[in-house]
PDB file of C-alpha atoms in Angstrom:
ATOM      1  CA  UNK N   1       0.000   0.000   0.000  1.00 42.00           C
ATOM      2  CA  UNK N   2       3.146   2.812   0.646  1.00 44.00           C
ATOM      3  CA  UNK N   3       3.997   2.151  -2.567  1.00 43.00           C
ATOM      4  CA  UNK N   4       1.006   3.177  -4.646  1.00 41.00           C
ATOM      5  CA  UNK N   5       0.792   5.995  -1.913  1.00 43.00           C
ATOM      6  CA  UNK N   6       4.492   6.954  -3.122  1.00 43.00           C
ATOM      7  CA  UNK N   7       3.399   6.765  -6.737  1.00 42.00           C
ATOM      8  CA  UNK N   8       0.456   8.745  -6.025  1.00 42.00           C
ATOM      9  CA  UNK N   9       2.321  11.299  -4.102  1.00 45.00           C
ATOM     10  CA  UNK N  10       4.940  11.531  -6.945  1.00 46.00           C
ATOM     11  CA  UNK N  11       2.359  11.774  -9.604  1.00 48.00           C
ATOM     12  CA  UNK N  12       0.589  14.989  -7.660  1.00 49.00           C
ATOM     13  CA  UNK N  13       3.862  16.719  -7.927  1.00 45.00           C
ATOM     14  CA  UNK N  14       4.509  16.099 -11.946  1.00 44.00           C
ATOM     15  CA  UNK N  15       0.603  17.125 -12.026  1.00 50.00           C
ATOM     16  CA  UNK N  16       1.650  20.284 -10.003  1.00 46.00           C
ATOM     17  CA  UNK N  17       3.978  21.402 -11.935  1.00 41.00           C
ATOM     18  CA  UNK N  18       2.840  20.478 -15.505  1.00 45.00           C
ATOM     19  CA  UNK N  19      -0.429  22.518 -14.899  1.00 44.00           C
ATOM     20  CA  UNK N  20       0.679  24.922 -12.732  1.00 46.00           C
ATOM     21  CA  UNK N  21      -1.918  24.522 -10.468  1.00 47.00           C
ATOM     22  CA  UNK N  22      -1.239  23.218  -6.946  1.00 45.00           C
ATOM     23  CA  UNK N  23      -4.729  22.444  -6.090  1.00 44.00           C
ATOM     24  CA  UNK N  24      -5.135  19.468  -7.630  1.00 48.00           C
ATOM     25  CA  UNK N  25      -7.814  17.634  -5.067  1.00 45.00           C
ATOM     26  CA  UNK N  26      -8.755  18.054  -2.162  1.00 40.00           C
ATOM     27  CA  UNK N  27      -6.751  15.640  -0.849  1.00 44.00           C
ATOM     28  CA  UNK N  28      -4.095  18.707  -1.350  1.00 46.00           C
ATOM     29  CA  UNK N  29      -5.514  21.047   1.222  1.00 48.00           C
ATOM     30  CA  UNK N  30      -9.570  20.679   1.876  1.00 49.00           C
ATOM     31  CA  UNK N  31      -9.593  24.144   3.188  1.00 54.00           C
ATOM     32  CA  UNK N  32      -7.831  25.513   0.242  1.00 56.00           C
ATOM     33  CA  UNK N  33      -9.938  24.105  -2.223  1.00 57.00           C
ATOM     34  CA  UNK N  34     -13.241  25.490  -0.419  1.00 61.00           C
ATOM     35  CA  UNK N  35     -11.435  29.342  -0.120  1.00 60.00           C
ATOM     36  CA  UNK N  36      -9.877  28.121  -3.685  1.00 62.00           C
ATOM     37  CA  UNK N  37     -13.445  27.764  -5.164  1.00 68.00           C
ATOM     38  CA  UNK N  38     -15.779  30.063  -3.442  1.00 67.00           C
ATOM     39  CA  UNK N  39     -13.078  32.787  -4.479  1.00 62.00           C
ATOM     40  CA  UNK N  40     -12.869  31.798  -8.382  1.00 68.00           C
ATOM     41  CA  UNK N  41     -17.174  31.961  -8.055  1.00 71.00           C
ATOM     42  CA  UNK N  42     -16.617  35.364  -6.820  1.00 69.00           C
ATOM     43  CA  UNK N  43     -14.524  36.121  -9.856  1.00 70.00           C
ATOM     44  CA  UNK N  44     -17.088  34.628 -12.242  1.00 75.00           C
ATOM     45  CA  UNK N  45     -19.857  36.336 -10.812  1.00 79.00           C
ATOM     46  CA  UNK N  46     -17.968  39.787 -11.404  1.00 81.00           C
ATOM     47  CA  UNK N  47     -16.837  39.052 -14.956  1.00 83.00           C
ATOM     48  CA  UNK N  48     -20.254  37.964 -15.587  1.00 84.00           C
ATOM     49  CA  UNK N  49     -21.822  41.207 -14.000  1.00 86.00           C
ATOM     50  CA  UNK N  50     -19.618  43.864 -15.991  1.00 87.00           C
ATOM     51  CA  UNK N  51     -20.385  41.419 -19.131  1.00 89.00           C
ATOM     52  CA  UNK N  52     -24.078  42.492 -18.007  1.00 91.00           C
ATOM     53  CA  UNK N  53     -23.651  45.966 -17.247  1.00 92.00           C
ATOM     54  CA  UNK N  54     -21.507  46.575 -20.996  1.00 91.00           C
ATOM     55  CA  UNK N  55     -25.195  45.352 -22.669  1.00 93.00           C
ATOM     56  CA  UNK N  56     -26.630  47.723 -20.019  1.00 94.00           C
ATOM     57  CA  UNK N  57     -24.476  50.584 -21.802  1.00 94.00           C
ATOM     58  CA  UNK N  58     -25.375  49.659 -25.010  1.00 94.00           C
ATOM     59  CA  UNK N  59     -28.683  49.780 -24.408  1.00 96.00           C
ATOM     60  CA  UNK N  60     -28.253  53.365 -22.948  1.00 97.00           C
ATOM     61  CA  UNK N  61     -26.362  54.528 -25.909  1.00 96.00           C
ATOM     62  CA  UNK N  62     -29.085  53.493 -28.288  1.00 97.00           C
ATOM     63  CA  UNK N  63     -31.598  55.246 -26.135  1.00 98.00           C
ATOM     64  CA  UNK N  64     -29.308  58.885 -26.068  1.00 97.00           C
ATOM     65  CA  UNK N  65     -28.576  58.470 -29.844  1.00 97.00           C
ATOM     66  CA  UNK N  66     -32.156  58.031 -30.971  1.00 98.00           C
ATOM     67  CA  UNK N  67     -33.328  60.582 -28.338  1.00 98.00           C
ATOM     68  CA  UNK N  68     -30.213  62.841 -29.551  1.00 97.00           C
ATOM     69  CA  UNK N  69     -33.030  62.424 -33.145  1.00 98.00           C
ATOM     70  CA  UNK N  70     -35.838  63.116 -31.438  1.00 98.00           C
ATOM     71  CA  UNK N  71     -34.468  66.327 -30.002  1.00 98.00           C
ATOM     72  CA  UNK N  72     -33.576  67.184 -33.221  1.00 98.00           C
ATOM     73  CA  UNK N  73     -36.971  66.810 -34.577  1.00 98.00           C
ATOM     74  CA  UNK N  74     -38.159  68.825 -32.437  1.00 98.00           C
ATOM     75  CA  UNK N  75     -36.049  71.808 -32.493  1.00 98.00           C
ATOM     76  CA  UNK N  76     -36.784  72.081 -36.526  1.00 98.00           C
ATOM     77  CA  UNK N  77     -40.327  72.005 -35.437  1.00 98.00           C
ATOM     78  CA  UNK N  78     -39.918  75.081 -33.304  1.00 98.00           C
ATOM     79  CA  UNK N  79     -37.828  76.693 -35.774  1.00 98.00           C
ATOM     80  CA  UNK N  80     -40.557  76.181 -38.795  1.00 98.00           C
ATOM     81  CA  UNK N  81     -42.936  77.338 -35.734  1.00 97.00           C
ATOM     82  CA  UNK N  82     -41.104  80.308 -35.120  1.00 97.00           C
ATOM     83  CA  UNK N  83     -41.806  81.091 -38.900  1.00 96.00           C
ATOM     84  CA  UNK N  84     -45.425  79.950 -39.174  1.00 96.00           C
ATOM     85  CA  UNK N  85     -45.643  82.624 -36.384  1.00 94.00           C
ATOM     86  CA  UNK N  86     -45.893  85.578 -39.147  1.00 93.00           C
ATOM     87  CA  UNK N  87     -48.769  86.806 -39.795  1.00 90.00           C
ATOM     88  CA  UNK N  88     -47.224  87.986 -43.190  1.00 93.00           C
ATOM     89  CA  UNK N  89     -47.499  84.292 -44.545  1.00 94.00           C
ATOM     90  CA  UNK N  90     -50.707  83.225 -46.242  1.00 95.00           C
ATOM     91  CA  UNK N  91     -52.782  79.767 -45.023  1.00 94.00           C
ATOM     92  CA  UNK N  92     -50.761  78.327 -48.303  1.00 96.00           C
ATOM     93  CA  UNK N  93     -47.726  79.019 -46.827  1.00 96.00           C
ATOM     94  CA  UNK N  94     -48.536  77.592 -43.180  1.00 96.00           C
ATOM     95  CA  UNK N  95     -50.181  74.831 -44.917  1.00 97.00           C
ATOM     96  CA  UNK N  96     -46.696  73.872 -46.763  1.00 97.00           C
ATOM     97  CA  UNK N  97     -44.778  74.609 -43.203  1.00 97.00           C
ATOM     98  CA  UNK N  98     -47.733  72.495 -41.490  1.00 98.00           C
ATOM     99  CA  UNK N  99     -46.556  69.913 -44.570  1.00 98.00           C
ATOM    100  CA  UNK N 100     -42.871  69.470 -42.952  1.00 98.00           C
ATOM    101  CA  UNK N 101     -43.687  69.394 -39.742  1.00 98.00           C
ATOM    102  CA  UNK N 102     -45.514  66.341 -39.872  1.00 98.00           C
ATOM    103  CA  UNK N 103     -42.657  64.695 -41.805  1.00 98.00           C
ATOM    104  CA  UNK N 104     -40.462  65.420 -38.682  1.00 98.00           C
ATOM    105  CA  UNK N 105     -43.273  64.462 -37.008  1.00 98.00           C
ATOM    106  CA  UNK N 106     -43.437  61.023 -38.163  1.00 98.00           C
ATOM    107  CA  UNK N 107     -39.821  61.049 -38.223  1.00 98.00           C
ATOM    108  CA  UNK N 108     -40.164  60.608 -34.298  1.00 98.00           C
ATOM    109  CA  UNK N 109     -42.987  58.047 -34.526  1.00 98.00           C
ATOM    110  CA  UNK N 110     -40.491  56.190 -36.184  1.00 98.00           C
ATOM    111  CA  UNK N 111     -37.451  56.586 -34.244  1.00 98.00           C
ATOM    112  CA  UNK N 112     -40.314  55.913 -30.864  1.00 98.00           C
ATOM    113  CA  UNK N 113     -41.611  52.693 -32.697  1.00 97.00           C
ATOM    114  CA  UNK N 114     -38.161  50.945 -34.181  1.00 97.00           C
ATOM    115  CA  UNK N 115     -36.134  51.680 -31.212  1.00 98.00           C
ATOM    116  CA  UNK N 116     -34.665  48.684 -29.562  1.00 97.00           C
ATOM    117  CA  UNK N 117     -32.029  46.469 -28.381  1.00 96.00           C
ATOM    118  CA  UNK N 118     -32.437  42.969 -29.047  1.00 94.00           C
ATOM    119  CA  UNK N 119     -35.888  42.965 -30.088  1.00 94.00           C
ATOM    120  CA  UNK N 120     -36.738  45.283 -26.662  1.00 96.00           C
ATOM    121  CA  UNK N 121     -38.506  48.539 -27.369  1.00 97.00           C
ATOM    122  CA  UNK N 122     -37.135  51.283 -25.742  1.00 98.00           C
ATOM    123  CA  UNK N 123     -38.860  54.354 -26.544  1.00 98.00           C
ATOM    124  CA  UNK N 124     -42.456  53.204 -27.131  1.00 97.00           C
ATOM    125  CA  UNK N 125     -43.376  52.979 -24.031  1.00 96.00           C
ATOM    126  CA  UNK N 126     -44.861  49.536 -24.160  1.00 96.00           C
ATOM    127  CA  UNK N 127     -41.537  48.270 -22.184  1.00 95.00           C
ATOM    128  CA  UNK N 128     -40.820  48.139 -18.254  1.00 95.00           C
ATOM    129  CA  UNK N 129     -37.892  49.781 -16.595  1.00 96.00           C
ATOM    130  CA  UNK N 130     -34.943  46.923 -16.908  1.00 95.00           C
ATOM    131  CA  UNK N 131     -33.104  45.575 -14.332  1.00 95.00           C
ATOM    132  CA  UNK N 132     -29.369  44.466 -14.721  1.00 94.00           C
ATOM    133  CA  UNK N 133     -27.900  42.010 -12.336  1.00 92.00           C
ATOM    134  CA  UNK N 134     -24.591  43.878 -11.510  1.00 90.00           C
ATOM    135  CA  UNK N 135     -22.825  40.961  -9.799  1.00 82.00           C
ATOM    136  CA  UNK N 136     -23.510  37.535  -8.473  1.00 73.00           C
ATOM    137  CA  UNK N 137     -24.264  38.684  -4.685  1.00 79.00           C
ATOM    138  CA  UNK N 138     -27.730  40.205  -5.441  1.00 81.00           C
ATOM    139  CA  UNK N 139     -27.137  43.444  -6.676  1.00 87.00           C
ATOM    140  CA  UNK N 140     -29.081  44.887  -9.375  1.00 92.00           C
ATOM    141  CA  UNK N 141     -29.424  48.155 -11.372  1.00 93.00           C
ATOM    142  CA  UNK N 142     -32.197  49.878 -13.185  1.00 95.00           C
ATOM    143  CA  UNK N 143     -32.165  50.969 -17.063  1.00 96.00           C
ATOM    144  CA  UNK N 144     -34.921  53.039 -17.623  1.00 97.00           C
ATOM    145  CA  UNK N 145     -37.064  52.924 -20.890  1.00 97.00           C
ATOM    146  CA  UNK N 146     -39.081  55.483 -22.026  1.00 98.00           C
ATOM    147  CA  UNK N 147     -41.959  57.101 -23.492  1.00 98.00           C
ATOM    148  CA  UNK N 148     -41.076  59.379 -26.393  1.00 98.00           C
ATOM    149  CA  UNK N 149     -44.323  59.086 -28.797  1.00 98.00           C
ATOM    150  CA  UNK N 150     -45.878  62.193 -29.986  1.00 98.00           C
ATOM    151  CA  UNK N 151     -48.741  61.240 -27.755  1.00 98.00           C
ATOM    152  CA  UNK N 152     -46.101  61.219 -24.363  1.00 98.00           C
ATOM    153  CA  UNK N 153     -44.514  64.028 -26.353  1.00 98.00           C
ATOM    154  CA  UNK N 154     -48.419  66.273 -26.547  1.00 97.00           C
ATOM    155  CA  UNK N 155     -47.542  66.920 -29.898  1.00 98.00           C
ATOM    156  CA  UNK N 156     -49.764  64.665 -31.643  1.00 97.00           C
ATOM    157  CA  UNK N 157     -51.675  67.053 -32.716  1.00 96.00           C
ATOM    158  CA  UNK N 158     -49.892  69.952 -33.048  1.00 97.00           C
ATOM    159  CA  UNK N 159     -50.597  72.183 -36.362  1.00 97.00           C
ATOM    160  CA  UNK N 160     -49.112  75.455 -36.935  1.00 97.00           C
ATOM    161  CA  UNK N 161     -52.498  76.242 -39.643  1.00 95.00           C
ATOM    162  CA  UNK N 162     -54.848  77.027 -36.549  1.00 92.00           C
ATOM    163  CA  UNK N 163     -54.142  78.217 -32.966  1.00 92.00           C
ATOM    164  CA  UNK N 164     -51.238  76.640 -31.807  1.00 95.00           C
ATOM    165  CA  UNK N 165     -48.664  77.222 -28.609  1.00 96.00           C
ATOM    166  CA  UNK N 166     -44.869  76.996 -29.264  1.00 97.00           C
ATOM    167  CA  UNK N 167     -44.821  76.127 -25.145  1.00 97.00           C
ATOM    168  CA  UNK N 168     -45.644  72.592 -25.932  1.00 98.00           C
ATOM    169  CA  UNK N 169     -43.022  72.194 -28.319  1.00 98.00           C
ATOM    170  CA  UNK N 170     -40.682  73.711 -25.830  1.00 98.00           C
ATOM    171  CA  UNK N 171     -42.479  70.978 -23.234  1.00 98.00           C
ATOM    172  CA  UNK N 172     -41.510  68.460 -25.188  1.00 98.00           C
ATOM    173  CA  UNK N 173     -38.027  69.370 -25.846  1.00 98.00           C
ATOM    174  CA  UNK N 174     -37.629  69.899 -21.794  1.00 98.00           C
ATOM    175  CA  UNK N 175     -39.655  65.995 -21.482  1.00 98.00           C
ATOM    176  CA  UNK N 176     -36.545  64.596 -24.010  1.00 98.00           C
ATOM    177  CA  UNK N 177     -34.011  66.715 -22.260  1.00 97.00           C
ATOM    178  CA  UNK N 178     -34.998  64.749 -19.289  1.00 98.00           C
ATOM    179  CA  UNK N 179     -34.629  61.687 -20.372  1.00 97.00           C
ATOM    180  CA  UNK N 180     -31.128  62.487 -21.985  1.00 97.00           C
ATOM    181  CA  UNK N 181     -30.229  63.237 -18.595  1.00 97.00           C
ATOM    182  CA  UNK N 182     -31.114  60.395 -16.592  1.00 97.00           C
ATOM    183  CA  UNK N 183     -29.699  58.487 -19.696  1.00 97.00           C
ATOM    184  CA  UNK N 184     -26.079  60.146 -19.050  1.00 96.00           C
ATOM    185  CA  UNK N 185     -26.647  59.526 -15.393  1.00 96.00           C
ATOM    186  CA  UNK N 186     -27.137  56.052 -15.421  1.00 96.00           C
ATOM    187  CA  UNK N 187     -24.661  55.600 -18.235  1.00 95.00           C
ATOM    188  CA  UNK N 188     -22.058  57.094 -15.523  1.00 94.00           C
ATOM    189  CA  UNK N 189     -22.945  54.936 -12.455  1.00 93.00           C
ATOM    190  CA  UNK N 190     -22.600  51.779 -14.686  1.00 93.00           C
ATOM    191  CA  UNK N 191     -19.172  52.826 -15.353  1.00 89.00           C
ATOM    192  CA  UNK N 192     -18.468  52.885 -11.798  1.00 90.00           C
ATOM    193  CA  UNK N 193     -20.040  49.543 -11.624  1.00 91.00           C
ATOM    194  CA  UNK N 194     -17.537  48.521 -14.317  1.00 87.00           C
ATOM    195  CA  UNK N 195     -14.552  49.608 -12.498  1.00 87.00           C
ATOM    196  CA  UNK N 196     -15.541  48.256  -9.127  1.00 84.00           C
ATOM    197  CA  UNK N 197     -16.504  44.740 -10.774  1.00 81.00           C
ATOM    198  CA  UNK N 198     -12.728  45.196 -12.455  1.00 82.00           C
ATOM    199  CA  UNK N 199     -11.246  45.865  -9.292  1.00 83.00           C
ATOM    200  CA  UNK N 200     -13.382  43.353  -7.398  1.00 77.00           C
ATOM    201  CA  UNK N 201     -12.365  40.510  -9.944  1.00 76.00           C
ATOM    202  CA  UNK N 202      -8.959  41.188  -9.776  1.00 78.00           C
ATOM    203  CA  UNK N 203      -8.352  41.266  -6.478  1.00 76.00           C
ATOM    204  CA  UNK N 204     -10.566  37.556  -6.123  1.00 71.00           C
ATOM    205  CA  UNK N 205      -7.767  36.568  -8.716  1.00 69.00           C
ATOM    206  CA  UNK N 206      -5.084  37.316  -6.495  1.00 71.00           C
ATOM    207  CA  UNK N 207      -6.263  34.916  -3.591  1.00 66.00           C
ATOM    208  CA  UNK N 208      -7.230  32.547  -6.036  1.00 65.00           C
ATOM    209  CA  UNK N 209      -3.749  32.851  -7.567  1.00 65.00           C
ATOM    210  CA  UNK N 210      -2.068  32.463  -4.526  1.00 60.00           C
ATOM    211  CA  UNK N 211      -4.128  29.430  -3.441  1.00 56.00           C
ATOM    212  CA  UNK N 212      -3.802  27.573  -6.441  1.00 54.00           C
ATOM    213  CA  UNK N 213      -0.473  28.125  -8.392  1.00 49.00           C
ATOM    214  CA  UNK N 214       2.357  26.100  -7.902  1.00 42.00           C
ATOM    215  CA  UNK N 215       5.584  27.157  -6.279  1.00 43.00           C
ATOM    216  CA  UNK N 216       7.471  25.504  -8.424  1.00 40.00           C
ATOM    217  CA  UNK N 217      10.895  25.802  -6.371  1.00 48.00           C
ATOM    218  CA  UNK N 218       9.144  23.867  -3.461  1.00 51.00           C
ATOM    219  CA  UNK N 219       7.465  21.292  -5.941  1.00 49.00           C
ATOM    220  CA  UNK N 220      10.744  20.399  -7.453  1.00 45.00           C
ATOM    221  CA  UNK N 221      12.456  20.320  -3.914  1.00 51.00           C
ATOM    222  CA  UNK N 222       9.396  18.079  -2.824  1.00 53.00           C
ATOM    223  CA  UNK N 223       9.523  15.735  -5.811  1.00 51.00           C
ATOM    224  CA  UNK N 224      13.055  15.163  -5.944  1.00 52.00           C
ATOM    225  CA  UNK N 225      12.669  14.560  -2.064  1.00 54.00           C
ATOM    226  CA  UNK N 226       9.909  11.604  -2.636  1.00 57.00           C
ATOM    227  CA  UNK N 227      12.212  10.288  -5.575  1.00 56.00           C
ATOM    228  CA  UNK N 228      14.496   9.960  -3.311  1.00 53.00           C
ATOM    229  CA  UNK N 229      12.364   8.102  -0.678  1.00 59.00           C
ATOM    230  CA  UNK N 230      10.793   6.095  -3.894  1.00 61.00           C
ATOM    231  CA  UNK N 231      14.027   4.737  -4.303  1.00 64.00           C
ATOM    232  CA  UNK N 232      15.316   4.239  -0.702  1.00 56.00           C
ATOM    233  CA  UNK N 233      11.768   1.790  -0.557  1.00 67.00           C
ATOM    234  CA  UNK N 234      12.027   0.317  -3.878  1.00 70.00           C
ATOM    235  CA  UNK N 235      15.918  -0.540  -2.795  1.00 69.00           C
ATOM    236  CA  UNK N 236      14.639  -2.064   1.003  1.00 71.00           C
ATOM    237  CA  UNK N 237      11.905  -4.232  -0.548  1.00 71.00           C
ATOM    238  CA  UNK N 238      14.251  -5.687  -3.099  1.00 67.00           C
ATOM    239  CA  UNK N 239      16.568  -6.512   0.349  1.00 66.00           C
ATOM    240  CA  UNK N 240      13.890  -8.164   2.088  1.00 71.00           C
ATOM    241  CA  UNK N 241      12.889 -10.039  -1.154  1.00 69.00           C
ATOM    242  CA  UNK N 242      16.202 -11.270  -1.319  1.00 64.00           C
ATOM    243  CA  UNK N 243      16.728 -11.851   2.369  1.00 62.00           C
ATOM    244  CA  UNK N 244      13.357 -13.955   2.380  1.00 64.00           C
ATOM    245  CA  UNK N 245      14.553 -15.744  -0.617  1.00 62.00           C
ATOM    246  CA  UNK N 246      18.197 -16.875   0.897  1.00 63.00           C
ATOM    247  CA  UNK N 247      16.260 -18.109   4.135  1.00 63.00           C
ATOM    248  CA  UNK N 248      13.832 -20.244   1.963  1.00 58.00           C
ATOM    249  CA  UNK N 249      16.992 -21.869   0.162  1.00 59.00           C
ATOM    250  CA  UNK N 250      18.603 -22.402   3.595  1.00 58.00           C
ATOM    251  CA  UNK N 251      15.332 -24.260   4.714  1.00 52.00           C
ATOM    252  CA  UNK N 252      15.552 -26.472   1.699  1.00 51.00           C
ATOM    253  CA  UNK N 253      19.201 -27.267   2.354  1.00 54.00           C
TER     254      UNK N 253
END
């Protein structure tokens, strides 16, 4: 039985040192292999979180790019407003500024209806806030989506050919603003998220490292050292074979 325990031994340290990893079993330090693991589950659950919180981002980006549009929109609505305000023009002429404003109009219907990430609307309203698991302990943050129809927007039925109020352009432009903000806001607390998940993973990697990788000077030392005793054993069993053999042939005699 010592010798396949001396094998075994001997094979642990090649295994050491070929993979680099101490930790082979825990037969090579129970405790270890429990800190060993729980730490590299801390790491995954980090790596895993920023992976979450860079789709978060995305998802931010899309909504501040196609509300950037929106915004847009809107101020060449007040513009062509500002111009419809004349009483110089003739209903012709408001009726042909009436014309482009409800292209831009529908420009934001369809930036409000084809806005998405991954088949999730974002700006139609018809989506809840979502919520982005940050890390694996339980923590979560919020992406919000938003509203930006023409409806949300009280613009539906804006027309510059009748009575109209440049205010609720200048409402909605404020509403979007909004939005923009909070955007930018959460867009900046996930990068913090990102660097503390960085920081968090890399110092888990650091136990982890020092748990499981080999140091190799004190493998080598140990191996050579049960080689060594491998040999001394393998050298007294052949003695007592021999020794049990010459008293067998001096029975015979």
């Amino acid at each position: 039985m010592s010798g396949v325990s001396s094998v075994t031994s001997s094979s642990n340290y090649y295994s050491s040192i070929a993979s680099g990893v101490s930790l082979q079993s825990a037969a090579d330090g129970a405790a270890e292999l429990a800190i060993s693991e729980a730490a590299e589950a801390q790491v995954n659950s980090y790596d895993v979180g920023s992976s979450n919180v860079e789709s978060a981002v995305s998802v931010l980006n899309i909504e501040d790019a196609a509300l950037e549009g929106i915004t847009d929109y809107l101020q060449q609505i007040r513009e062509l407003s500002i111009q419809a305000s004349n009483d110089t023009l003739s209903s012709t002429e408001k009726a042909a500024i009436q014309e482009e404003i409800n292209q831009l109009k529908e420009g934001i219907t369809d930036i409000a209806d084809t806005t998405n990430y991954n088949g999730i609307s974002l700006l139609d309203g018809s989506k809840d806030d979502l919520n982005v698991a940050t890390d694996g302990n339980g923590s979560t943050a919020t992406v919000s989506t938003y509203n930006s129809t023409l409806e949300a927007l009280g613009i539906a039925d804006y027309d510059v050919t009748g009575d109209f109020d440049i205010s609720d352009i200048d409402a909605a432009l404020e509403t979007v603003s909004s939005m923009r903000s909070e955007t930018g806001a959460t867009t900046n607390s996930m990068s913090h998220i990102t660097v503390y998940n960085s920081m968090a993973s890399y110092n888990q990697s650091r136990v982890l490292s020092q748990l499981q990788d080999t140091d190799y000077s004190e493998a080598v030392s140990e191996m050579k050292k049960q080689a060594v005793l491998d040999t001394y054993k393998l050298m007294m069993q052949k003695k007592q074979q021999e020794d049990e053999k010459e008293k067998a042939n001096i029975v015979f005699q």
